[in-house]
């Protein structure tokens, strides 16, 4: 499948910094993939995300080299308006991306800005609310929503623009475990139903590894590991970069070192339980 | 400050008055405002206030308006005393004092029955620049968020030994500095994030953005607007040509 995102040798340094935030970064993401980006705080993840949706270089100036292409078009030579329709960005704090007084008006915000005619806005807002199951919240005010609901509203606002690539910046960091699991379920559904591509920065890998096609680990602005979640998590280096290896993986490694289960690179509790049962038998 | 928020902050309602087109509500409040300025006697003012109370009753906000009125009396007492000292005329002073109450009520009637969404619509009707309208929208949108922020910072600082309620007034104001600085820093960070989110959702892409909701003055709205203007004209006419002039 064609690559929706291509990052070629991207380097970026903020004007007030002595160190580059991203160094010679390469990544190609085929359409419909879910790519998880992990790494310690300050490793350049946020900068990379901004470079993908065009905030860098359009809003943040700095030393920029290399190229980022979304759907074949260079981010550098595209306008923010154009990029806003191709790349959706769910920021970490949903509170700061809800602008209007009611849920439905906020979801419509981007479309209103684009000058989309009213009937079309209506149908796309309803569609986005339907995808996320928040139709009953349509007329609520932002302060009447829980964190999980705010997150969904913000995501609906992103989806209403019908982007092909969606960036999620630590989407579960403010959510309780149950709501976080629900959000991951939504991502899975959107990929399945609409073929959307996701670039996700996430620390809670246990939720996403089962879903992700690829795991990329960054450190000090560079890409240090890339592969399927199994390859990266069982490669042994991930922990050294501060990646929170899921508990299942750790338990399995311990059991395998004692010879209790074979090292089969299991990622879920179900898989591990099955392996233990078959070892007993 | 709390009384102000009580008398001016919108709460959702379902009355006929709430459902009026926001522009009609603005018209009614403006006309009531102007009428209070035309008033020349306490007798006329009493009529205007009675009308406002009737409107408040229709809007089912009588209790809130009553509270606003009661609290406004602190200010109107000051006005009354000052006027009494200057003019030495009891009725003129009373007129000014009560007029102040009437002015506050006429404005508060608009604000407590009009949602921020509708306010935005009114601003758009006046063709204010998009940036101005949006700045207003976000300012109002983030009031509850900033209030929550303030409470959290106050709790955090109190838990570290800050005594907000101690000392004289100067001391108390100075005690607020450890609350205000984090609040300002938070807001600056927040505004940066807002700007990023706006850019990512195509803010400013076209000169004339469209809108999901359309406010169209209904047939009933037009009738109410016409009635309001008619009542205003009749009232103004009777003030000057029918009722006897007493004070001014």
Coordinates of C-alpha atoms in Angstrom, one line a residue:
Chain A
X1 CA 0.0 0.0 0.0
X2 CA 1.1 3.5 -0.7
X3 CA 2.8 5.4 2.1
X4 CA 0.7 8.1 3.6
X5 CA 3.5 9.6 5.6
X6 CA 7.1 9.8 4.6
X7 CA 9.7 11.5 6.8
X8 CA 13.1 11.8 5.2
X9 CA 16.1 13.0 7.1
X10 CA 14.1 15.4 9.2
X11 CA 16.2 17.6 11.6
X12 CA 14.8 20.5 13.6
X13 CA 16.2 22.9 16.2
X14 CA 14.1 25.4 18.0
X15 CA 15.5 28.9 17.8
X16 CA 16.2 29.2 21.6
X17 CA 17.8 25.8 21.9
X18 CA 21.4 24.7 21.4
X19 CA 20.4 21.1 20.7
X20 CA 18.4 19.6 17.9
X21 CA 15.0 18.3 19.0
X22 CA 14.9 15.9 16.1
X23 CA 18.0 14.5 14.4
X24 CA 18.0 13.0 10.9
X25 CA 14.7 11.1 11.3
X26 CA 13.4 8.7 8.7
X27 CA 10.0 7.0 8.8
X28 CA 7.6 5.7 6.2
X29 CA 4.1 4.8 7.2
X30 CA 1.8 2.9 4.8
X31 CA -1.9 3.8 4.8
X32 CA -4.0 2.1 7.4
X33 CA -1.2 1.3 9.8
X34 CA -1.1 2.1 13.5
X35 CA 2.3 3.3 14.5
X36 CA 3.2 3.8 18.2
X37 CA 5.9 6.2 19.1
X38 CA 7.6 5.8 22.5
X39 CA 10.5 7.2 24.3
X40 CA 11.5 9.2 27.4
X41 CA 10.1 12.7 27.9
X42 CA 12.0 15.3 25.9
X43 CA 13.1 12.8 23.3
X44 CA 11.6 14.8 20.5
X45 CA 8.3 13.0 20.1
X46 CA 6.2 16.2 20.3
X47 CA 8.4 18.0 17.9
X48 CA 8.1 15.2 15.4
X49 CA 4.3 15.2 15.7
X50 CA 4.3 19.0 15.1
X51 CA 6.4 18.5 12.0
X52 CA 3.9 16.0 10.7
X53 CA 0.9 18.2 10.9
X54 CA 2.7 21.4 9.8
X55 CA 2.9 23.3 13.1
X56 CA 6.6 23.0 12.3
X57 CA 7.6 24.9 10.2
X58 CA 4.4 27.0 9.7
X59 CA 3.9 28.1 13.3
X60 CA 7.3 27.4 14.9
X61 CA 10.3 28.7 13.1
X62 CA 13.7 27.1 13.6
X63 CA 16.5 25.3 11.8
X64 CA 14.6 22.8 9.6
X65 CA 16.2 20.3 7.2
X66 CA 14.9 17.2 5.5
X67 CA 11.4 16.6 4.3
X68 CA 8.1 15.4 5.6
X69 CA 5.4 14.3 3.1
X70 CA 1.8 13.6 3.8
X71 CA -0.1 11.8 1.0
X72 CA 2.8 12.7 -1.3
X73 CA 2.7 16.4 -0.7
X74 CA 5.5 18.2 1.2
X75 CA 4.4 19.6 4.5
X76 CA 6.8 22.5 4.0
X77 CA 5.1 23.7 0.8
X78 CA 1.5 23.0 1.9
X79 CA -0.6 25.5 3.8
X80 CA -1.8 25.0 7.3
X81 CA -5.4 25.0 6.0
X82 CA -4.6 22.2 3.6
X83 CA -2.8 20.2 6.2
X84 CA -5.6 20.7 8.7
X85 CA -7.8 18.6 6.4
X86 CA -5.3 15.8 5.8
X87 CA -3.8 15.4 9.3
X88 CA -5.9 15.4 12.4
X89 CA -4.2 16.2 15.7
X90 CA -5.6 15.1 19.0
X91 CA -3.6 17.0 21.6
X92 CA -2.7 15.7 25.0
X93 CA -5.1 17.9 26.9
X94 CA -8.6 17.9 25.4
X95 CA -9.6 20.9 27.5
X96 CA -7.4 23.1 25.4
X97 CA -8.8 22.2 22.1
X98 CA -12.5 22.6 22.8
X99 CA -13.4 26.2 21.9
X100 CA -17.1 26.4 21.7
X101 CA -19.9 26.3 24.3
X102 CA -21.6 23.2 23.0
X103 CA -20.3 19.9 21.9
X104 CA -21.8 20.0 18.4
X105 CA -20.6 23.5 17.7
X106 CA -17.1 22.6 18.8
X107 CA -17.1 19.5 16.5
X108 CA -18.2 21.9 13.7
X109 CA -15.4 24.4 14.5
X110 CA -12.9 23.2 11.9
X111 CA -15.6 22.9 9.2
X112 CA -16.9 26.3 9.9
X113 CA -13.4 27.7 9.5
X114 CA -13.1 26.0 6.1
X115 CA -16.4 27.6 5.0
X116 CA -18.1 24.3 4.5
X117 CA -21.9 24.8 3.7
X118 CA -24.3 24.3 6.7
X119 CA -26.0 21.1 5.5
X120 CA -22.7 19.4 4.9
X121 CA -21.4 20.6 8.4
X122 CA -24.5 19.1 10.0
X123 CA -24.1 15.7 8.3
X124 CA -20.4 15.5 9.1
X125 CA -20.9 16.6 12.7
X126 CA -23.6 13.9 13.1
X127 CA -21.4 11.4 11.5
X128 CA -18.5 12.2 13.8
X129 CA -20.7 12.0 16.9
X130 CA -22.1 8.7 15.7
X131 CA -18.6 7.2 15.2
X132 CA -17.7 8.1 18.8
X133 CA -21.1 7.4 20.3
X134 CA -21.5 10.9 21.8
X135 CA -24.8 11.9 20.1
X136 CA -26.5 12.5 23.4
X137 CA -23.8 15.0 24.4
X138 CA -24.5 17.3 21.4
X139 CA -25.9 20.2 23.4
X140 CA -23.8 19.9 26.5
X141 CA -21.3 22.6 27.5
X142 CA -17.6 21.6 27.9
X143 CA -17.7 22.1 31.7
X144 CA -20.5 19.5 31.9
X145 CA -18.2 16.7 30.4
X146 CA -15.9 14.2 32.1
X147 CA -12.3 13.9 30.9
X148 CA -13.1 10.8 28.8
X149 CA -16.1 12.6 27.2
X150 CA -13.9 15.7 26.5
X151 CA -11.4 13.4 24.8
X152 CA -14.1 12.0 22.6
X153 CA -15.5 15.4 21.7
X154 CA -12.0 16.6 20.8
X155 CA -11.5 13.5 18.7
X156 CA -14.9 14.0 17.0
X157 CA -13.8 17.5 16.1
X158 CA -10.7 16.0 14.5
X159 CA -12.6 13.3 12.7
X160 CA -15.2 15.7 11.3
X161 CA -12.5 17.1 9.1
X162 CA -12.1 13.6 7.6
X163 CA -8.3 13.4 7.8
X164 CA -6.5 10.3 6.4
X165 CA -3.8 10.5 9.1
X166 CA -4.6 11.1 12.8
X167 CA -2.0 12.0 15.4
X168 CA -2.8 11.1 19.0
X169 CA -0.5 12.7 21.5
X170 CA -0.6 10.6 24.7
X171 CA -4.3 10.1 24.4
X172 CA -4.8 8.0 27.5
X173 CA -2.6 10.1 29.9
X174 CA -5.6 11.8 31.5
X175 CA -8.0 8.8 31.4
X176 CA -8.8 6.1 33.9
X177 CA -8.0 2.5 32.8
X178 CA -11.5 1.7 31.6
X179 CA -11.9 4.9 29.6
X180 CA -8.4 4.4 28.2
X181 CA -9.3 0.9 27.0
X182 CA -12.5 2.3 25.4
X183 CA -10.5 4.9 23.5
X184 CA -8.1 2.2 22.2
X185 CA -11.2 0.3 21.1
X186 CA -12.4 3.4 19.1
X187 CA -9.0 3.6 17.4
X188 CA -9.2 0.0 16.4
X189 CA -12.7 0.5 15.0
X190 CA -11.8 3.6 13.0
X191 CA -8.9 1.8 11.4
X192 CA -11.0 -1.1 10.5
X193 CA -14.1 0.8 9.3
X194 CA -12.4 3.8 7.6
X195 CA -8.9 2.6 7.0
X196 CA -7.5 5.6 8.9
X197 CA -3.8 5.7 9.7
X198 CA -2.7 6.5 13.3
X199 CA 0.5 7.9 14.6
X200 CA 0.3 7.5 18.4
X201 CA 2.6 8.7 21.1
X202 CA 1.9 6.6 24.1
X203 CA 3.5 5.5 27.4
X204 CA 0.9 2.9 28.3
X205 CA 2.0 0.3 25.8
X206 CA 0.1 -2.5 27.4
X207 CA -3.1 -1.2 25.8
X208 CA -1.8 -0.5 22.3
X209 CA 0.8 -3.2 21.5
X210 CA -1.9 -5.7 20.5
X211 CA -3.2 -3.2 18.0
X212 CA -0.1 -1.5 16.7
X213 CA 1.6 -2.6 13.5
X214 CA 4.8 -0.9 14.4
X215 CA 6.6 0.4 17.4
X216 CA 9.2 3.2 17.0
X217 CA 11.4 4.2 20.0
X218 CA 13.0 7.6 20.0
X219 CA 15.8 8.9 22.2
X220 CA 17.5 12.3 22.1
X221 CA 15.8 13.2 18.9
X222 CA 16.9 10.0 17.0
X223 CA 15.0 6.9 16.1
X224 CA 16.7 4.1 18.0
X225 CA 14.4 1.2 17.5
X226 CA 11.8 0.3 15.0
X227 CA 9.9 -2.9 14.3
X228 CA 6.7 -4.8 15.2
X229 CA 5.9 -4.5 18.9
X230 CA 7.1 -8.1 19.4
X231 CA 10.4 -7.3 17.8
X232 CA 11.0 -4.2 19.7
X233 CA 9.7 -5.3 23.1
X234 CA 11.5 -8.7 23.0
X235 CA 14.7 -7.3 21.5
X236 CA 15.9 -6.4 25.0
X237 CA 16.9 -2.8 24.3
X238 CA 13.5 -1.2 24.8
X239 CA 13.8 -1.0 28.6
X240 CA 17.1 0.8 28.3
X241 CA 15.3 3.7 26.6
X242 CA 12.8 3.9 29.4
X243 CA 10.0 2.2 27.4
X244 CA 7.5 0.7 29.8
X245 CA 7.5 -2.9 28.7
X246 CA 4.1 -4.4 29.4
X247 CA 3.9 -6.6 32.5
X248 CA 2.9 -9.6 30.4
X249 CA 6.1 -9.4 28.5
X250 CA 8.2 -9.2 31.7
X251 CA 6.5 -12.1 33.3
X252 CA 6.9 -14.2 30.2
X253 CA 10.6 -13.4 30.1
X254 CA 11.0 -14.5 33.7
X255 CA 9.1 -17.7 33.1
X256 CA 11.0 -18.4 29.9
X257 CA 14.4 -17.9 31.8
X258 CA 13.2 -20.6 34.3
X259 CA 12.2 -22.8 31.4
X260 CA 8.5 -22.7 32.3
X261 CA 7.2 -21.4 29.0
X262 CA 8.9 -21.1 25.6
X263 CA 9.9 -17.6 24.7
X264 CA 7.1 -17.1 22.2
X265 CA 6.9 -13.4 22.3
X266 CA 3.5 -13.1 23.8
X267 CA 1.8 -9.7 24.2
X268 CA -1.4 -10.3 25.9
X269 CA -2.5 -11.9 29.2
X270 CA -4.7 -14.4 27.2
X271 CA -1.7 -15.5 25.1
X272 CA 0.4 -15.9 28.2
X273 CA -2.3 -17.9 30.1
X274 CA -2.7 -20.2 27.1
X275 CA 1.1 -20.7 27.0
X276 CA 1.3 -21.5 30.7
X277 CA -1.6 -24.0 30.4
X278 CA -0.1 -25.8 27.5
X279 CA 3.3 -25.9 29.3
X280 CA 1.5 -27.6 32.3
X281 CA -0.2 -30.1 30.1
Chain B
X1 CA -17.8 39.6 43.2
X2 CA -20.1 36.7 43.8
X3 CA -23.2 38.8 43.5
X4 CA -22.1 40.0 40.1
X5 CA -21.7 36.4 38.8
X6 CA -25.2 35.5 40.2
X7 CA -26.8 38.4 38.4
X8 CA -25.0 38.2 35.1
X9 CA -24.1 34.6 34.4
X10 CA -26.4 32.6 32.1
X11 CA -28.1 29.5 33.3
X12 CA -30.0 27.4 30.9
X13 CA -33.7 27.9 31.0
X14 CA -36.8 26.8 29.0
X15 CA -39.0 29.8 29.4
X16 CA -40.6 31.6 26.4
X17 CA -38.3 34.5 27.1
X18 CA -35.2 32.3 27.0
X19 CA -36.3 30.9 23.6
X20 CA -36.6 34.4 22.0
X21 CA -34.1 35.3 19.4
X22 CA -31.1 36.8 21.2
X23 CA -31.3 39.9 19.1
X24 CA -34.8 40.5 20.3
X25 CA -33.7 40.0 23.9
X26 CA -31.0 42.6 23.3
X27 CA -33.5 45.0 21.8
X28 CA -35.9 44.6 24.8
X29 CA -33.1 45.1 27.3
X30 CA -31.7 48.1 25.4
X31 CA -35.2 49.7 25.2
X32 CA -35.7 49.2 28.9
X33 CA -32.3 50.7 29.5
X34 CA -33.1 53.8 27.5
X35 CA -36.5 54.1 29.1
X36 CA -34.9 54.3 32.6
X37 CA -32.9 57.2 31.3
X38 CA -36.0 59.0 30.0
X39 CA -37.8 58.7 33.3
X40 CA -38.5 62.0 35.1
X41 CA -40.3 60.9 38.2
X42 CA -40.3 58.2 40.8
X43 CA -43.8 57.3 39.7
X44 CA -42.7 56.7 36.1
X45 CA -39.6 54.8 37.3
X46 CA -41.9 52.5 39.4
X47 CA -43.8 51.7 36.3
X48 CA -40.7 50.8 34.4
X49 CA -39.5 48.6 37.2
X50 CA -42.8 46.9 37.4
X51 CA -42.5 46.2 33.7
X52 CA -39.0 44.7 34.2
X53 CA -40.3 42.5 37.1
X54 CA -43.1 41.3 34.7
X55 CA -40.5 40.4 32.1
X56 CA -38.4 38.6 34.8
X57 CA -41.5 36.7 35.8
X58 CA -42.1 35.6 32.2
X59 CA -38.5 34.6 32.0
X60 CA -38.8 32.7 35.3
X61 CA -35.7 34.4 36.7
X62 CA -37.6 36.5 39.3
X63 CA -35.6 35.2 42.2
X64 CA -32.2 35.8 40.6
X65 CA -33.2 39.3 39.5
X66 CA -34.5 40.0 43.0
X67 CA -31.2 39.0 44.5
X68 CA -29.4 41.2 42.0
X69 CA -31.7 44.1 43.0
X70 CA -31.1 43.6 46.7
X71 CA -27.4 43.5 46.3
X72 CA -27.3 46.6 44.0
X73 CA -28.8 48.6 46.8
X74 CA -25.3 48.9 48.4
X75 CA -24.3 50.9 45.4
X76 CA -27.5 52.8 45.1
X77 CA -27.3 53.8 48.7
X78 CA -24.0 55.4 48.0
X79 CA -25.5 57.2 45.0
X80 CA -28.4 58.3 47.1
X81 CA -26.3 59.7 49.9
X82 CA -23.9 61.5 47.5
X83 CA -26.8 63.0 45.6
X84 CA -28.5 64.1 48.7
X85 CA -25.3 65.9 49.8
X86 CA -25.0 67.7 46.5
X87 CA -28.6 68.4 45.5
X88 CA -30.3 68.4 48.9
X89 CA -33.4 67.1 47.1
X90 CA -34.8 63.9 48.5
X91 CA -36.8 62.9 45.4
X92 CA -34.0 63.6 42.8
X93 CA -31.6 61.6 44.9
X94 CA -34.0 58.7 45.3
X95 CA -34.7 58.8 41.5
X96 CA -31.0 58.5 40.7
X97 CA -30.5 55.7 43.2
X98 CA -33.4 53.7 42.0
X99 CA -32.6 54.4 38.4
X100 CA -29.2 52.7 39.0
X101 CA -31.0 49.6 40.2
X102 CA -33.2 49.6 37.1
X103 CA -30.3 50.0 34.8
X104 CA -28.5 47.0 36.3
X105 CA -31.7 44.9 36.1
X106 CA -32.3 45.8 32.5
X107 CA -28.8 44.6 31.5
X108 CA -28.8 41.6 33.8
X109 CA -32.1 40.4 32.3
X110 CA -30.3 40.1 29.0
X111 CA -27.2 38.3 30.3
X112 CA -29.0 35.8 32.5
X113 CA -31.3 34.7 29.7
X114 CA -28.8 34.7 26.8
X115 CA -26.3 31.8 26.4
X116 CA -22.8 32.6 25.4
X117 CA -23.6 30.9 22.1
X118 CA -26.3 33.4 21.5
X119 CA -24.1 36.3 22.6
X120 CA -21.7 35.2 19.9
X121 CA -24.5 35.3 17.4
X122 CA -25.4 38.8 18.4
X123 CA -21.8 39.9 18.0
X124 CA -21.8 38.4 14.5
X125 CA -24.9 40.3 13.7
X126 CA -23.1 43.5 14.4
X127 CA -20.4 42.4 12.0
X128 CA -17.6 42.5 14.5
X129 CA -14.4 41.0 13.2
X130 CA -14.1 37.2 13.5
X131 CA -11.0 37.6 15.8
X132 CA -12.8 39.8 18.2
X133 CA -15.8 37.5 18.4
X134 CA -13.5 34.5 18.8
X135 CA -11.5 36.2 21.6
X136 CA -14.8 36.8 23.4
X137 CA -16.0 33.3 22.9
X138 CA -12.8 31.7 24.3
X139 CA -12.7 34.2 27.2
X140 CA -16.1 33.1 28.3
X141 CA -15.5 29.5 27.5
X142 CA -12.5 29.4 29.8
X143 CA -14.0 31.2 32.8
X144 CA -15.1 28.0 34.5
X145 CA -11.8 26.3 33.6
X146 CA -9.8 29.2 35.2
X147 CA -12.0 29.3 38.2
X148 CA -11.2 25.6 38.8
X149 CA -7.5 26.3 38.2
X150 CA -7.6 29.1 40.8
X151 CA -9.3 26.9 43.4
X152 CA -6.7 24.1 42.8
X153 CA -3.8 26.5 43.1
X154 CA -5.3 28.0 46.2
X155 CA -5.6 24.6 47.7
X156 CA -2.0 23.7 46.7
X157 CA -0.6 26.8 48.2
X158 CA -2.7 26.5 51.4
X159 CA -1.4 23.0 51.8
X160 CA 2.1 24.5 51.7
X161 CA 1.3 26.9 54.5
X162 CA 0.0 30.0 52.7
X163 CA -2.6 31.8 54.8
X164 CA -4.9 33.5 52.5
X165 CA -7.5 34.7 55.0
X166 CA -5.0 36.3 57.5
X167 CA -4.1 39.9 58.1
X168 CA -5.4 43.3 57.0
X169 CA -6.5 44.1 53.5
X170 CA -3.1 44.9 52.1
X171 CA -1.7 41.7 53.5
X172 CA -4.5 39.7 52.0
X173 CA -4.0 41.2 48.6
X174 CA -0.3 40.4 48.9
X175 CA -1.1 36.9 49.9
X176 CA -2.8 36.4 46.5
X177 CA 0.5 36.8 44.6
X178 CA 1.5 33.1 45.1
X179 CA -1.9 32.2 43.6
X180 CA -1.8 34.7 40.7
X181 CA 1.6 33.9 39.4
X182 CA 0.9 30.1 38.7
X183 CA -2.5 31.1 37.4
X184 CA -0.9 33.5 34.9
X185 CA 1.8 31.0 33.9
X186 CA -0.9 28.3 33.4
X187 CA -2.9 30.6 31.2
X188 CA 0.1 31.5 29.1
X189 CA 0.8 27.8 28.6
X190 CA -2.8 27.2 27.8
X191 CA -3.0 30.0 25.2
X192 CA 0.0 28.4 23.4
X193 CA -1.8 25.1 23.3
X194 CA -5.0 26.8 22.1
X195 CA -3.1 28.5 19.3
X196 CA -1.7 25.1 18.2
X197 CA -5.2 23.5 18.2
X198 CA -6.7 26.5 16.3
X199 CA -4.0 26.2 13.6
X200 CA -4.7 22.4 13.4
X201 CA -8.4 23.1 12.8
X202 CA -8.0 25.6 10.0
X203 CA -8.7 28.7 12.0
X204 CA -8.7 31.7 9.6
X205 CA -8.8 29.6 6.5
X206 CA -11.6 31.6 4.9
X207 CA -12.6 35.2 5.4
X208 CA -16.2 34.3 6.0
X209 CA -16.5 31.1 8.1
X210 CA -19.9 29.3 7.9
X211 CA -21.9 28.3 10.9
X212 CA -23.5 25.0 12.1
X213 CA -26.4 26.8 13.7
X214 CA -28.5 29.4 12.1
X215 CA -30.5 32.0 14.1
X216 CA -33.5 33.1 12.2
X217 CA -35.9 35.4 13.8
X218 CA -39.2 33.6 13.8
X219 CA -42.6 35.1 13.2
X220 CA -43.1 35.2 17.0
X221 CA -39.8 36.9 17.5
X222 CA -40.8 39.6 15.0
X223 CA -44.1 40.1 16.8
X224 CA -42.4 40.5 20.2
X225 CA -39.8 42.9 18.7
X226 CA -42.6 45.0 17.2
X227 CA -44.5 45.0 20.5
X228 CA -41.4 46.0 22.4
X229 CA -40.8 49.0 20.1
X230 CA -44.5 49.9 20.3
X231 CA -44.5 49.8 24.1
X232 CA -41.3 51.9 24.1
X233 CA -42.7 54.6 21.9
X234 CA -46.0 54.7 23.8
X235 CA -44.1 54.9 27.1
X236 CA -41.8 57.6 25.9
X237 CA -44.7 59.6 24.5
X238 CA -46.7 59.4 27.7
X239 CA -43.7 60.4 29.8
X240 CA -43.4 63.6 27.9
X241 CA -46.9 64.4 26.8
X242 CA -49.4 62.7 29.0
X243 CA -48.0 62.3 32.5
X244 CA -47.4 65.4 34.6
X245 CA -43.7 66.4 35.0
X246 CA -42.7 66.4 38.7
X247 CA -39.1 66.5 39.3
X248 CA -36.7 67.2 36.5

